[in-house]
Tab-separated table of C-alpha atoms in Angstrom:
chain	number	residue	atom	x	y	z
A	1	UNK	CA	37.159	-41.069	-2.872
A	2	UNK	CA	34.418	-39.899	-0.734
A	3	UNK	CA	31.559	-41.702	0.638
A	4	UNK	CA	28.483	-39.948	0.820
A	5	UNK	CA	24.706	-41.106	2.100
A	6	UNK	CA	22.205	-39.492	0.683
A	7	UNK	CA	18.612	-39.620	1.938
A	8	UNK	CA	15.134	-38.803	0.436
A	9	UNK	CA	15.341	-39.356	-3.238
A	10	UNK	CA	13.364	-36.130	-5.042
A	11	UNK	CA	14.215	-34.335	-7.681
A	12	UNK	CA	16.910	-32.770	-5.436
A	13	UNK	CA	18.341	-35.714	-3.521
A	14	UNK	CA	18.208	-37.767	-6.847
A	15	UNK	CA	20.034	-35.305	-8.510
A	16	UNK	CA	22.355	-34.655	-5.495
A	17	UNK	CA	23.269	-38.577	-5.817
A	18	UNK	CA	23.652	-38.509	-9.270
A	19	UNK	CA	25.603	-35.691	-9.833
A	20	UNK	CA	27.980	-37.304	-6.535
A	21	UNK	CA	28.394	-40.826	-8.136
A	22	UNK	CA	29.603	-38.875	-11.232
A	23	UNK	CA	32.020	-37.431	-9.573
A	24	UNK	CA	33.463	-40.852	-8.247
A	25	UNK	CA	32.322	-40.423	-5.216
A	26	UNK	CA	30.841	-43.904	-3.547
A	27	UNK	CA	27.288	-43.214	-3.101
A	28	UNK	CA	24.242	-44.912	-0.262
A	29	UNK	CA	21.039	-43.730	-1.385
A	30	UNK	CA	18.093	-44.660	1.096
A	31	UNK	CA	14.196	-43.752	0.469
A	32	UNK	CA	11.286	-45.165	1.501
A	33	UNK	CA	9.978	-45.549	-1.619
A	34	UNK	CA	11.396	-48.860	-3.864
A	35	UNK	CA	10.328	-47.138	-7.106
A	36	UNK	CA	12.901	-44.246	-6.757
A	37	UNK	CA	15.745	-46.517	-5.189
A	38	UNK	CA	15.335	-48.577	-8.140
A	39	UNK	CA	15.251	-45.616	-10.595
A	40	UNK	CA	18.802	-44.984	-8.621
A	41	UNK	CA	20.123	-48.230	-8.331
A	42	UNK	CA	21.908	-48.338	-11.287
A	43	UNK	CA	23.763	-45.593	-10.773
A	44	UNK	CA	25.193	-45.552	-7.177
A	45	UNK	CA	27.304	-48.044	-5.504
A	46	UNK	CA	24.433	-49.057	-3.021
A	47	UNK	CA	20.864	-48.725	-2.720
A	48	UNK	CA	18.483	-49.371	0.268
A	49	UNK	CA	14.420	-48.823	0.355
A	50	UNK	CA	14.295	-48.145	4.253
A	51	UNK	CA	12.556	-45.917	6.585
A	52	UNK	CA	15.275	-43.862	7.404
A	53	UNK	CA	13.211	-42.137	10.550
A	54	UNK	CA	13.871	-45.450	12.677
A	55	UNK	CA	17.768	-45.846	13.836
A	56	UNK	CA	17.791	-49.381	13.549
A	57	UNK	CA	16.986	-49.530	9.584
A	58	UNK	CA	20.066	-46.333	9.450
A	59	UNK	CA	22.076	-48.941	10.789
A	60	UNK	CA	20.852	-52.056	9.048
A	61	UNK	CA	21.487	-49.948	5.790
A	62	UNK	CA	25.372	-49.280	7.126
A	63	UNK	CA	25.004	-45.359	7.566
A	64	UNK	CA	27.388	-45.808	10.560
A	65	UNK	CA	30.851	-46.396	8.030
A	66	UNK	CA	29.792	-42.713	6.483
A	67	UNK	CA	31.384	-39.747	7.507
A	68	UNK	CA	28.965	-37.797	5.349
A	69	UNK	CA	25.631	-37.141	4.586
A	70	UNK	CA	23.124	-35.582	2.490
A	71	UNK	CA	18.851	-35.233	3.606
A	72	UNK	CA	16.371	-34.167	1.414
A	73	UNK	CA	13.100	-35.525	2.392
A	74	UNK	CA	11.459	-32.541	0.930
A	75	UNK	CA	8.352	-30.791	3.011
A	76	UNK	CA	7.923	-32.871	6.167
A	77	UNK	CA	10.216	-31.161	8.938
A	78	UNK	CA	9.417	-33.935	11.428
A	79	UNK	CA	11.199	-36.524	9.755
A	80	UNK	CA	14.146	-34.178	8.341
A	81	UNK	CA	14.751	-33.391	12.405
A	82	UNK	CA	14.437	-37.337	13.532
A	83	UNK	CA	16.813	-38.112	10.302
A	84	UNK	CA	19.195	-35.688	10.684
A	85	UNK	CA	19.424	-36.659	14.637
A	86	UNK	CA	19.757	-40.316	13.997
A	87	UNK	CA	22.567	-39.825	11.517
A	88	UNK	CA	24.257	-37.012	14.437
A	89	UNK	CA	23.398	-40.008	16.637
A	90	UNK	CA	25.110	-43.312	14.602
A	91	UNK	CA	28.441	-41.040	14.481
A	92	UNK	CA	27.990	-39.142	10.936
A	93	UNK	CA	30.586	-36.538	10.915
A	94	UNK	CA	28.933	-33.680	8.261
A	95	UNK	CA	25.759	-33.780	7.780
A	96	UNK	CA	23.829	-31.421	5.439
A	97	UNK	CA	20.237	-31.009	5.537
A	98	UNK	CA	17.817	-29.347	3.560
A	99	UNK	CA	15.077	-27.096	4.764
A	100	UNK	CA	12.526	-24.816	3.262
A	101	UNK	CA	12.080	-21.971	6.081
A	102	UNK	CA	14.513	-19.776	8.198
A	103	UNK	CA	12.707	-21.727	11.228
A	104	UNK	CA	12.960	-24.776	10.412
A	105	UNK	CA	17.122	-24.159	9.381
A	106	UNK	CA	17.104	-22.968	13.016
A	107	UNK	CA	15.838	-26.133	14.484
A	108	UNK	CA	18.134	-28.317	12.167
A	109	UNK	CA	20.988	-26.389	13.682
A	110	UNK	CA	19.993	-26.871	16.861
A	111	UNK	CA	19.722	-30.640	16.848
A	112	UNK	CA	23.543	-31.049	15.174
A	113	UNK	CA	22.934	-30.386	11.470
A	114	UNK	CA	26.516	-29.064	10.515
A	115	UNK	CA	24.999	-27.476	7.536
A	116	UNK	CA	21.360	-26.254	6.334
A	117	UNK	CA	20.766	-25.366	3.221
A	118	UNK	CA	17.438	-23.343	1.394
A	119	UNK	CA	17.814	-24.133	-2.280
A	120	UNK	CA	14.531	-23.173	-2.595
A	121	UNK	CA	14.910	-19.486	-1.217
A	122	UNK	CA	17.913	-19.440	-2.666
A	123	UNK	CA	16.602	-19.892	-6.278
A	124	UNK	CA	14.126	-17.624	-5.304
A	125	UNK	CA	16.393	-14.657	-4.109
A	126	UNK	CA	18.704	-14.873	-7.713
A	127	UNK	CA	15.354	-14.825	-9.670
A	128	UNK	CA	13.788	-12.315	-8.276
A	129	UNK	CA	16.959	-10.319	-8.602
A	130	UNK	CA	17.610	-11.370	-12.356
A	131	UNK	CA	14.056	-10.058	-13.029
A	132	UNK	CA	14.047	-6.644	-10.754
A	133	UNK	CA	17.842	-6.118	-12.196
A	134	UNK	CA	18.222	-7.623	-15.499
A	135	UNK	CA	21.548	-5.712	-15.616
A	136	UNK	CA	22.471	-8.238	-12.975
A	137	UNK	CA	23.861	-11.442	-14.726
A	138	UNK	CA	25.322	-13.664	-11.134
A	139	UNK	CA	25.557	-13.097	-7.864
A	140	UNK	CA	28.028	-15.643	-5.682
A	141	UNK	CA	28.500	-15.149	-2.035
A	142	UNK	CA	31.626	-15.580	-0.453
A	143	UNK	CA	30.673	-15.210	3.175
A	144	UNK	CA	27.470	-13.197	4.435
A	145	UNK	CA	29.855	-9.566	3.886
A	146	UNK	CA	31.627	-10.301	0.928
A	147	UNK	CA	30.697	-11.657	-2.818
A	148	UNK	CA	31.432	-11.739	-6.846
A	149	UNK	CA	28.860	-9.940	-8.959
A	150	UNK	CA	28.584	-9.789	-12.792
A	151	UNK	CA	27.181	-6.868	-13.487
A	152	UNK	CA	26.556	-4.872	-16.994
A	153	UNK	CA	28.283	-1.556	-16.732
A	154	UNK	CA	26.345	0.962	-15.767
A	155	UNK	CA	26.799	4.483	-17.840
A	156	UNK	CA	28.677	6.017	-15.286
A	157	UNK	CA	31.935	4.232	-16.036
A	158	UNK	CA	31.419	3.260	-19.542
A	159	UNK	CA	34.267	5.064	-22.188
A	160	UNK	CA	36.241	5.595	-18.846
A	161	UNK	CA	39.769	3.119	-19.031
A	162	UNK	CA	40.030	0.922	-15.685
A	163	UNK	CA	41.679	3.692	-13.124
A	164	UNK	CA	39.315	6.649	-14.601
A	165	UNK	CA	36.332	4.723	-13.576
A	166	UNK	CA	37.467	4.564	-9.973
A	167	UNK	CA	35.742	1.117	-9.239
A	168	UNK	CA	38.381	0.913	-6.422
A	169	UNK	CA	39.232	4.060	-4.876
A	170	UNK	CA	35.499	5.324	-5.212
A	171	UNK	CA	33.674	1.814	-4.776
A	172	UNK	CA	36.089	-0.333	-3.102
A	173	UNK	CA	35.487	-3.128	-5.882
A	174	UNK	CA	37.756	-4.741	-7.739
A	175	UNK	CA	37.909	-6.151	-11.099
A	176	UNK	CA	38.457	-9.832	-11.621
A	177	UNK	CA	37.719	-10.204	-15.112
A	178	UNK	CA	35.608	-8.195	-17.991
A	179	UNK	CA	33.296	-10.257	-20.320
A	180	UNK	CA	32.450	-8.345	-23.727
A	181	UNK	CA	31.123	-9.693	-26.913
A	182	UNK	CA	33.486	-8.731	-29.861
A	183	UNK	CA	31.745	-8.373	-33.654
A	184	UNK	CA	34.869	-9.895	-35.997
A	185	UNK	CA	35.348	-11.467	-39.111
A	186	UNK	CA	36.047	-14.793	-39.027
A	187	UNK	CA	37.812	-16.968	-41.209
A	188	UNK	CA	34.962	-17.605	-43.451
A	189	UNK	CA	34.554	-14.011	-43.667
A	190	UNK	CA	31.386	-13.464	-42.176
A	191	UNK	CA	31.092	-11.301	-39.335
A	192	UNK	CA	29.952	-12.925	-36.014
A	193	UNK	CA	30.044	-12.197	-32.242
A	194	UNK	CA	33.453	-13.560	-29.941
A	195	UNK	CA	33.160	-13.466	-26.516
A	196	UNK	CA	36.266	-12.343	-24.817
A	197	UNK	CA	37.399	-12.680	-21.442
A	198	UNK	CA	40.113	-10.149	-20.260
A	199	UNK	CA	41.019	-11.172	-16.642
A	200	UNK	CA	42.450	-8.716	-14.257
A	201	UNK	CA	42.337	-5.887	-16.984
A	202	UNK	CA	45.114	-3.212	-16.528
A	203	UNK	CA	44.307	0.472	-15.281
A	204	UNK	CA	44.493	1.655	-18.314
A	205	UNK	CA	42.016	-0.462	-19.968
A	206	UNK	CA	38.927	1.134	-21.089
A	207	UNK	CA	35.547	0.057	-20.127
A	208	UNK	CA	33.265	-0.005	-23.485
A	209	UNK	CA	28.683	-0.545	-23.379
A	210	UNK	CA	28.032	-3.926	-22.565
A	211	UNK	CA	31.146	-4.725	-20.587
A	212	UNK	CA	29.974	-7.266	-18.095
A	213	UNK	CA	32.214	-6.435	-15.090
A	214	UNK	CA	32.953	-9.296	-12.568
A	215	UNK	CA	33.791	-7.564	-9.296
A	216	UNK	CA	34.587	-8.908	-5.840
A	217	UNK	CA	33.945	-6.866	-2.717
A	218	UNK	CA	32.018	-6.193	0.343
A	219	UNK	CA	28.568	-6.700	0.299
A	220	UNK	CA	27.649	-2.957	0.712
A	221	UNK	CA	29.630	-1.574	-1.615
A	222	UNK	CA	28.527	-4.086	-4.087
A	223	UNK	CA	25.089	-2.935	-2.894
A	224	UNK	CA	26.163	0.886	-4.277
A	225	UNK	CA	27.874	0.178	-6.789
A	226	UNK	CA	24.437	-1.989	-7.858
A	227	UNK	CA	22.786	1.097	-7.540
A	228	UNK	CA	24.643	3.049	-10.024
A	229	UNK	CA	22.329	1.612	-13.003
A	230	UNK	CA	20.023	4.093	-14.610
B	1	UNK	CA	38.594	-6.236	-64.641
B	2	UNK	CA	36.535	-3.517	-63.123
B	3	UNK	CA	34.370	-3.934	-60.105
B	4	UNK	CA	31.162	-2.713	-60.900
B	5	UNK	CA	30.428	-0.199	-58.543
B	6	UNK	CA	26.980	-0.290	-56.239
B	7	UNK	CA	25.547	3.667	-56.032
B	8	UNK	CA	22.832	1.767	-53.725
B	9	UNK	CA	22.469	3.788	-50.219
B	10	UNK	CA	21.879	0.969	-48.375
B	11	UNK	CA	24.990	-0.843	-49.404
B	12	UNK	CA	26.892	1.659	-48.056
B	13	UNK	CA	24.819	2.215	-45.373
B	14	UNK	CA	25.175	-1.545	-44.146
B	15	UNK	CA	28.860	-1.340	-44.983
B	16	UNK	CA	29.025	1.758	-42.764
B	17	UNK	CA	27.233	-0.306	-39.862
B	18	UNK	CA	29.440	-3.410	-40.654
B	19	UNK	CA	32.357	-1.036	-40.005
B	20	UNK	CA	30.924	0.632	-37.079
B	21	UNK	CA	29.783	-3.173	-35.318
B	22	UNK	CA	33.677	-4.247	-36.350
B	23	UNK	CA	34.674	-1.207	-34.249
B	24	UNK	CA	32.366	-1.675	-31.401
B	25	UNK	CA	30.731	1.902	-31.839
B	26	UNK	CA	27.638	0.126	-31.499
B	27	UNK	CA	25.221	3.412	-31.289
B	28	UNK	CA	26.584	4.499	-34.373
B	29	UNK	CA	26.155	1.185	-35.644
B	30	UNK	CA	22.263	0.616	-35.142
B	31	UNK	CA	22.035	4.224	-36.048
B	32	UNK	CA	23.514	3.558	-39.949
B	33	UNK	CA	21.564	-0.167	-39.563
B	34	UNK	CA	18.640	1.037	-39.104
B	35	UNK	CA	18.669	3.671	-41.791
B	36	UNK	CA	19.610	0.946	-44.160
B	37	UNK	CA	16.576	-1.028	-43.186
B	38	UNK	CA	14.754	2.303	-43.987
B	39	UNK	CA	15.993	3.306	-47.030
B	40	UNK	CA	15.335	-0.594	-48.539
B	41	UNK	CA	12.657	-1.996	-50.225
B	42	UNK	CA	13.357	-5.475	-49.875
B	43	UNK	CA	14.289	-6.896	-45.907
B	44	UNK	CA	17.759	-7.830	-45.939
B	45	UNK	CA	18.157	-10.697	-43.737
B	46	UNK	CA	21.655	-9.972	-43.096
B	47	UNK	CA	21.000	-6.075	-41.758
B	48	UNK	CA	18.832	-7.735	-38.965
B	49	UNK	CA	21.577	-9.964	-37.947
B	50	UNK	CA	23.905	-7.726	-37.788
B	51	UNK	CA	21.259	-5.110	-35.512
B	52	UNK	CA	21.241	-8.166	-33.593
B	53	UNK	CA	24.538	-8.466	-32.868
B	54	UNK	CA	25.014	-4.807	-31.897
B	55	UNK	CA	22.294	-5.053	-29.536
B	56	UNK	CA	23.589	-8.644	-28.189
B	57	UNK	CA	27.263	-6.667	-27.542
B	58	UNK	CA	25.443	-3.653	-25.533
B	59	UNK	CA	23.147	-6.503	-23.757
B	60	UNK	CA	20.100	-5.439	-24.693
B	61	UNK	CA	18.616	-8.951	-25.162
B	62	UNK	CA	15.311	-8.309	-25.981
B	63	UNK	CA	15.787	-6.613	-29.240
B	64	UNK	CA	18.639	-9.111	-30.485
B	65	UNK	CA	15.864	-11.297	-30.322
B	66	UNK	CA	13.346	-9.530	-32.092
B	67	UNK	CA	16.019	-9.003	-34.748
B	68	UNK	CA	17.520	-12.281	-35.276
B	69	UNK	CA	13.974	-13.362	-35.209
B	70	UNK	CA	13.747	-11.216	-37.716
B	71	UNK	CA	16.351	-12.457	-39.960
B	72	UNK	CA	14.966	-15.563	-39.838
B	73	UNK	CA	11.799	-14.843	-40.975
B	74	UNK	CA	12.792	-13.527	-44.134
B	75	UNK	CA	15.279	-16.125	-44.135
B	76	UNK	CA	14.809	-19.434	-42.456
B	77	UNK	CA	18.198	-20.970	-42.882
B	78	UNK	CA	20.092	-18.278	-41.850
B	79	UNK	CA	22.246	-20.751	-39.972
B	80	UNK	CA	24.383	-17.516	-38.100
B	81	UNK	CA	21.450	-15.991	-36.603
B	82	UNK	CA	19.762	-18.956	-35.578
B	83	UNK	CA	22.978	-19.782	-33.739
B	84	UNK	CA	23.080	-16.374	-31.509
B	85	UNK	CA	19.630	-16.760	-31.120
B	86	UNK	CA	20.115	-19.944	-29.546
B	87	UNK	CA	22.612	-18.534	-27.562
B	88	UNK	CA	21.059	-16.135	-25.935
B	89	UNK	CA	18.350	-18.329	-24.790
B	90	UNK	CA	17.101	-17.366	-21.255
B	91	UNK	CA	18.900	-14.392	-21.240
């Protein structure tokens, strides 16, 4: 069972805790404010309304036994930086900190943050997508050149089985898994909608309008292959 | 006995849809639908859920939603098409 701190209690920390303590994991969650460690307290193994800015609370509170935590103080950089290096500081091994700019992830890695995240531009990047590209269900990155797309099949392979379309010797893709909605009749006799999953389809399966194609591949030839549409 | 048989077009016609859907030809399928819906008097409920449906299989989300909206408005328990509707919520 993992032990996990979690600082600044927001909609994001809050939910980080919760969704952590649900897991089984044993769960510290420290804010400066009593109302939202009390909103929390029922939930998580320990709670502690502290300033976490100031070492000596951090280690009043016990942060030192944790090998991992989590800060979310939302829009104010200074104290993310003096949290994050306090934590670094008392001995935390992983610490994961979120920030809201490209700058201020820099700075966070500078002063030992093993991990930054941007949910914020990251939420903002997959709707902006879904919108521009509606065709575009999911995009999952697997390192900054590589990454899983579910993408509606564009006209150019559609009526083509698997090896006809070329998604790999032309694109460089490959097919995990196809996701299509099947009309049937079901036992009641009324006809309804089944979605099936066929997972690594065989070459010589066709490719039908409003196959959802999951495909894995570089980054650039996702890009192209993106590009097919319309 | 003997079935007493329906001359009505748009039986036929939604039969020939139903068919089409079943088979996943789903152009051919709105095609016949649609003429259905044309060729009736009365809305039939069930030829708007099943437009839906075709639409929902080539991903065109916006019109299964203006179809099984449809259904539902000429019939508001029309427990099937209030189901895919919720279903494609927020697509």
């Amino acid at each position: 069972m993992k032990d996990v701190v979690v600082i600044g209690l927001g909609a994001f920390g809050s939910t980080v805790a919760l969704e952590l303590a649900k897991r089984g994991c044993n769960v510290l969650v420290i804010d400066r404010d009593e109302e939202q460690v009390e909103a929390l307290s029922q939930y998580v193994v320990n709670a502690v309304t502290a300033d976490a800015t100031d070492p000596r609370a951090l280690k009043e509170a016990g942060v030192e036994n944790f090998k991992i935590a989590v800060v979310s103080v939302g829009e104010d950089i200074a104290s993310s930086i003096l949290i994050t290096m306090n934590l670094k500081e008392l001995g935390v091994d992983y610490v994961v900190t979120k920030a809201t700019t490209e700058l201020q992830g820099r700075i966070l890695r500078k002063i030992g943050a093993d991990k930054v995240i941007f949910p914020e531009r990251d939420i903002a990047l997959r709707t902006a997508e879904s919108i521009a590209n509606p065709s575009i269900f999911d995009y999952i990155e697997l390192s900054p050149s590589y990454g899983i797309i579910e993408i509606v099949a564009p006209p150019q392979v559609i009526g083509k089985t698997l090896r006809e379309s070329q998604i790999r010797s032309k694109y460089g893709l490959n097919l995990i898994a196809i996701k299509r909605e099947v009309p049937i009749i079901d036992e009641g006799g009324k006809t309804v909608l089944s979605e099936e999953i066929i997972v690594s389809p065989a070459g010589d399966e066709k490719l039908i309008e409003g196959d959802v194609l999951v495909l894995i591949g570089k980054y650039d030839d996702l890009e192209r292959f993106k590009k097919l549409r319309r | 006995m003997k079935k007493e048989i329906d001359p009505g077009i748009l039986d036929d016609l939604k039969e020939v849809g139903r068919f089409y859907l079943l088979h996943q030809r789903f152009k051919e399928a709105i095609e016949s639908l649609k003429k259905a819906d044309e060729s009736s008097d009365v809305p039939d409920p069930e030829i708007y859920y099943l437009l839906g449906m075709a639409y929902e299989s080539i991903r065109n989300y916006e019109e299964a939603r203006n179809y099984y909206e449809k259904a539902l408005q000429y019939d508001k328990d029309f427990a099937l098409a209030k189901e895919r509707l919720e279903k494609i919520v927020g697509k």
